[in-house]
PDB file of C-alpha atoms in Angstrom:
ATOM      1  CA  MET V  24     119.017 -39.666  67.818  1.00  0.00           C
ATOM      2  CA  SER V  25     116.153 -40.150  70.266  1.00  0.00           C
ATOM      3  CA  ILE V  26     112.773 -38.573  70.981  1.00  0.00           C
ATOM      4  CA  ASN V  27     111.160 -37.907  74.346  1.00  0.00           C
ATOM      5  CA  LYS V  28     107.692 -36.506  73.545  1.00  0.00           C
ATOM      6  CA  VAL V  29     104.367 -36.793  75.363  1.00  0.00           C
ATOM      7  CA  MET V  30     100.986 -35.479  74.157  1.00  0.00           C
ATOM      8  CA  LEU V  31      97.973 -35.629  76.474  1.00  0.00           C
ATOM      9  CA  ILE V  32      94.382 -34.424  76.579  1.00  0.00           C
ATOM     10  CA  GLY V  33      92.675 -34.687  79.935  1.00  0.00           C
ATOM     11  CA  HIS V  34      91.515 -32.906  83.070  1.00  0.00           C
ATOM     12  CA  VAL V  35      93.367 -31.191  85.912  1.00  0.00           C
ATOM     13  CA  GLY V  36      93.188 -32.617  89.429  1.00  0.00           C
ATOM     14  CA  GLN V  37      94.884 -30.731  92.252  1.00  0.00           C
ATOM     15  CA  ILE V  38      96.982 -27.744  91.165  1.00  0.00           C
ATOM     16  CA  GLU V  39      99.625 -25.849  93.105  1.00  0.00           C
ATOM     17  CA  ILE V  40     101.661 -22.784  92.149  1.00  0.00           C
ATOM     18  CA  LYS V  41     104.972 -22.481  94.005  1.00  0.00           C
ATOM     19  CA  ALA V  42     107.347 -19.513  94.119  1.00  0.00           C
ATOM     20  CA  PHE V  43     111.131 -19.919  94.204  1.00  0.00           C
ATOM     21  CA  ASP V  44     114.091 -17.565  94.409  1.00  0.00           C
ATOM     22  CA  GLY V  45     116.053 -18.069  91.198  1.00  0.00           C
ATOM     23  CA  GLN V  46     119.393 -16.729  89.978  1.00  0.00           C
ATOM     24  CA  ASN V  47     117.584 -14.114  87.882  1.00  0.00           C
ATOM     25  CA  GLY V  48     114.959 -13.246  90.481  1.00  0.00           C
ATOM     26  CA  PRO V  49     111.799 -14.962  91.678  1.00  0.00           C
ATOM     27  CA  ARG V  50     110.335 -17.791  89.568  1.00  0.00           C
ATOM     28  CA  LYS V  51     107.079 -19.720  89.750  1.00  0.00           C
ATOM     29  CA  CYS V  52     106.352 -23.366  89.025  1.00  0.00           C
ATOM     30  CA  ALA V  53     102.961 -24.981  88.443  1.00  0.00           C
ATOM     31  CA  THR V  54     102.559 -28.599  89.493  1.00  0.00           C
ATOM     32  CA  PHE V  55      99.346 -30.529  89.084  1.00  0.00           C
ATOM     33  CA  SER V  56      97.849 -33.963  88.768  1.00  0.00           C
ATOM     34  CA  PHE V  57      96.312 -34.704  85.387  1.00  0.00           C
ATOM     35  CA  ALA V  58      93.829 -37.450  84.469  1.00  0.00           C
ATOM     36  CA  THR V  59      93.498 -39.126  81.085  1.00  0.00           C
ATOM     37  CA  THR V  60      90.714 -41.655  80.551  1.00  0.00           C
ATOM     38  CA  GLU V  61      90.429 -44.378  77.932  1.00  0.00           C
ATOM     39  CA  GLY V  62      87.370 -46.513  77.387  1.00  0.00           C
ATOM     40  CA  TYR V  63      86.857 -49.930  75.861  1.00  0.00           C
ATOM     41  CA  ARG V  64      84.158 -52.602  75.712  1.00  0.00           C
ATOM     42  CA  ASP V  65      84.685 -55.786  77.692  1.00  0.00           C
ATOM     43  CA  ARG V  66      83.558 -59.275  76.599  1.00  0.00           C
ATOM     44  CA  ASN V  67      80.009 -58.554  77.793  1.00  0.00           C
ATOM     45  CA  GLY V  68      79.814 -55.352  75.767  1.00  0.00           C
ATOM     46  CA  GLU V  69      80.001 -53.161  78.863  1.00  0.00           C
ATOM     47  CA  ILE V  70      82.036 -49.959  78.611  1.00  0.00           C
ATOM     48  CA  VAL V  71      85.038 -49.963  80.951  1.00  0.00           C
ATOM     49  CA  ASN V  72      86.902 -46.714  81.649  1.00  0.00           C
ATOM     50  CA  ASN V  73      90.546 -46.731  82.676  1.00  0.00           C
ATOM     51  CA  THR V  74      91.869 -43.488  84.194  1.00  0.00           C
ATOM     52  CA  GLU V  75      95.606 -42.832  84.350  1.00  0.00           C
ATOM     53  CA  TRP V  76      96.985 -40.058  86.600  1.00  0.00           C
ATOM     54  CA  HIS V  77     100.053 -38.070  85.562  1.00  0.00           C
ATOM     55  CA  ASN V  78     102.271 -35.573  87.435  1.00  0.00           C
ATOM     56  CA  ILE V  79     102.695 -32.353  85.418  1.00  0.00           C
ATOM     57  CA  VAL V  80     105.397 -29.726  86.056  1.00  0.00           C
ATOM     58  CA  SER V  81     105.418 -26.397  84.217  1.00  0.00           C
ATOM     59  CA  TRP V  82     107.949 -23.629  84.779  1.00  0.00           C
ATOM     60  CA  ASN V  83     107.164 -21.614  81.652  1.00  0.00           C
ATOM     61  CA  HIS V  84     103.386 -21.491  82.125  1.00  0.00           C
ATOM     62  CA  ALA V  85     103.073 -21.121  85.904  1.00  0.00           C
ATOM     63  CA  GLU V  86     101.747 -17.563  85.833  1.00  0.00           C
ATOM     64  CA  LEU V  87      99.044 -18.362  83.280  1.00  0.00           C
ATOM     65  CA  CYS V  88      98.177 -21.664  84.959  1.00  0.00           C
ATOM     66  CA  GLY V  89      97.667 -19.793  88.211  1.00  0.00           C
ATOM     67  CA  LYS V  90      95.308 -17.404  86.472  1.00  0.00           C
ATOM     68  CA  TYR V  91      93.259 -19.711  84.199  1.00  0.00           C
ATOM     69  CA  VAL V  92      93.731 -23.363  85.178  1.00  0.00           C
ATOM     70  CA  GLN V  93      91.823 -24.961  88.013  1.00  0.00           C
ATOM     71  CA  LYS V  94      90.575 -28.356  89.091  1.00  0.00           C
ATOM     72  CA  GLY V  95      88.501 -29.837  86.275  1.00  0.00           C
ATOM     73  CA  SER V  96      89.992 -27.713  83.472  1.00  0.00           C
ATOM     74  CA  GLN V  97      90.420 -29.632  80.230  1.00  0.00           C
ATOM     75  CA  LEU V  98      93.891 -29.166  78.732  1.00  0.00           C
ATOM     76  CA  TYR V  99      96.096 -30.267  75.875  1.00  0.00           C
ATOM     77  CA  ILE V 100      99.671 -30.777  77.092  1.00  0.00           C
ATOM     78  CA  GLU V 101     102.863 -31.434  75.159  1.00  0.00           C
ATOM     79  CA  GLY V 102     106.065 -32.154  76.981  1.00  0.00           C
ATOM     80  CA  LYS V 103     108.672 -34.730  77.857  1.00  0.00           C
ATOM     81  CA  LEU V 104     109.053 -37.444  80.475  1.00  0.00           C
ATOM     82  CA  ARG V 105     111.452 -36.866  83.339  1.00  0.00           C
ATOM     83  CA  THR V 106     112.239 -39.179  86.252  1.00  0.00           C
ATOM     84  CA  ARG V 107     113.674 -37.768  89.466  1.00  0.00           C
ATOM     85  CA  SER V 108     114.982 -39.553  92.532  1.00  0.00           C
ATOM     86  CA  TRP V 109     115.594 -38.514  96.139  1.00  0.00           C
ATOM     87  CA  GLU V 110     116.041 -40.034  99.582  1.00  0.00           C
ATOM     88  CA  ASP V 111     113.088 -39.889 101.950  1.00  0.00           C
ATOM     89  CA  LYS V 112     113.379 -39.188 105.668  1.00  0.00           C
ATOM     90  CA  ASP V 113     114.010 -42.905 106.345  1.00  0.00           C
ATOM     91  CA  GLY V 114     116.884 -43.052 103.843  1.00  0.00           C
ATOM     92  CA  ASN V 115     114.909 -44.961 101.187  1.00  0.00           C
ATOM     93  CA  LYS V 116     115.497 -44.024  97.552  1.00  0.00           C
ATOM     94  CA  ARG V 117     112.252 -42.736  96.004  1.00  0.00           C
ATOM     95  CA  TYR V 118     111.413 -42.079  92.355  1.00  0.00           C
ATOM     96  CA  VAL V 119     108.773 -40.035  90.549  1.00  0.00           C
ATOM     97  CA  THR V 120     108.081 -39.783  86.837  1.00  0.00           C
ATOM     98  CA  GLU V 121     106.750 -36.401  85.705  1.00  0.00           C
ATOM     99  CA  ILE V 122     105.800 -34.706  82.484  1.00  0.00           C
ATOM    100  CA  LEU V 123     107.722 -31.482  81.998  1.00  0.00           C
ATOM    101  CA  ALA V 124     105.156 -29.382  80.093  1.00  0.00           C
ATOM    102  CA  GLU V 125     106.494 -27.415  77.135  1.00  0.00           C
ATOM    103  CA  LYS V 126     103.090 -26.453  75.704  1.00  0.00           C
ATOM    104  CA  ILE V 127      99.714 -26.103  77.432  1.00  0.00           C
ATOM    105  CA  GLU V 128      96.418 -25.183  75.763  1.00  0.00           C
ATOM    106  CA  LEU V 129      93.007 -24.712  77.339  1.00  0.00           C
ATOM    107  CA  LEU V 130      90.445 -26.822  75.480  1.00  0.00           C
ATOM    108  CA  GLY V 131      87.139 -25.824  76.955  1.00  0.00           C
ATOM    109  CA  LYS V 132      85.229 -24.332  79.791  1.00  0.00           C
ATOM    110  CA  ARG V 133      85.062 -26.223  83.025  1.00  0.00           C
ATOM    111  CA  GLU V 134      81.699 -27.059  84.584  1.00  0.00           C
ATOM    112  CA  SER V 135      81.164 -24.656  87.514  1.00  0.00           C
ATOM    113  CA  GLN V 136      80.690 -26.169  90.936  1.00  0.00           C
ATOM    114  CA  PRO V 137      77.945 -24.567  93.077  1.00  0.00           C
ATOM    115  CA  SER V 138      80.335 -23.931  95.980  1.00  0.00           C
ATOM    116  CA  GLU V 139      82.898 -22.106  93.849  1.00  0.00           C
ATOM    117  CA  SER V 140      82.936 -18.401  93.172  1.00  0.00           C
ATOM    118  CA  LYS V 141      81.639 -17.429  89.744  1.00  0.00           C
ATOM    119  CA  SER V 142      83.955 -14.404  89.713  1.00  0.00           C
ATOM    120  CA  GLN V 143      87.055 -16.454  88.890  1.00  0.00           C
ATOM    121  CA  PRO V 144      88.379 -15.663  85.403  1.00  0.00           C
ATOM    122  CA  GLN V 145      87.859 -18.165  82.613  1.00  0.00           C
ATOM    123  CA  ALA V 146      90.082 -18.080  79.564  1.00  0.00           C
ATOM    124  CA  PRO V 147      88.401 -18.331  76.181  1.00  0.00           C
ATOM    125  CA  ALA V 148      88.291 -21.827  74.696  1.00  0.00           C
ATOM    126  CA  GLN V 149      91.344 -22.795  72.650  1.00  0.00           C
ATOM    127  CA  GLN V 150      93.512 -20.087  74.262  1.00  0.00           C
ATOM    128  CA  PRO V 151      97.108 -21.242  73.825  1.00  0.00           C
ATOM    129  CA  LEU V 152      99.314 -20.880  76.864  1.00  0.00           C
ATOM    130  CA  ASP V 153     102.491 -21.845  75.045  1.00  0.00           C
ATOM    131  CA  LEU V 154     105.426 -19.510  75.432  1.00  0.00           C
ATOM    132  CA  PRO V 155     108.960 -19.766  74.091  1.00  0.00           C
ATOM    133  CA  ILE V 156     110.859 -22.442  75.969  1.00  0.00           C
ATOM    134  CA  LYS V 157     113.958 -21.215  77.789  1.00  0.00           C
ATOM    135  CA  ALA V 158     116.842 -23.656  77.659  1.00  0.00           C
TER     136      ALA V 158
END
């Protein structure tokens, strides 16, 4: 037996919702960068922050992500690690490690930026976006 489980709390970077033609009709996929930050004190007592960026892929929550998630949103994500490979245009083998999100929850309201429209919908805090996972 083995376990492939990831749990993250952090903030959304760039988000993109893509539409695809699937066997059962059109499907959407949300992909976004996701930052987690850890802090520690160095030898001088100064706080040092280390930010790690993750690639998130969500097929089951794309519609809701498109509606409620935006840059800066704080989320809780559960999922599993997946590594894909492909050949680039020069024939080099490339790899990417992603987190395939199985559960996404909004954790709080995002700070509004002055240049952004205030009319965009905000989901209530703690609104779960988890849906049944299709195998």
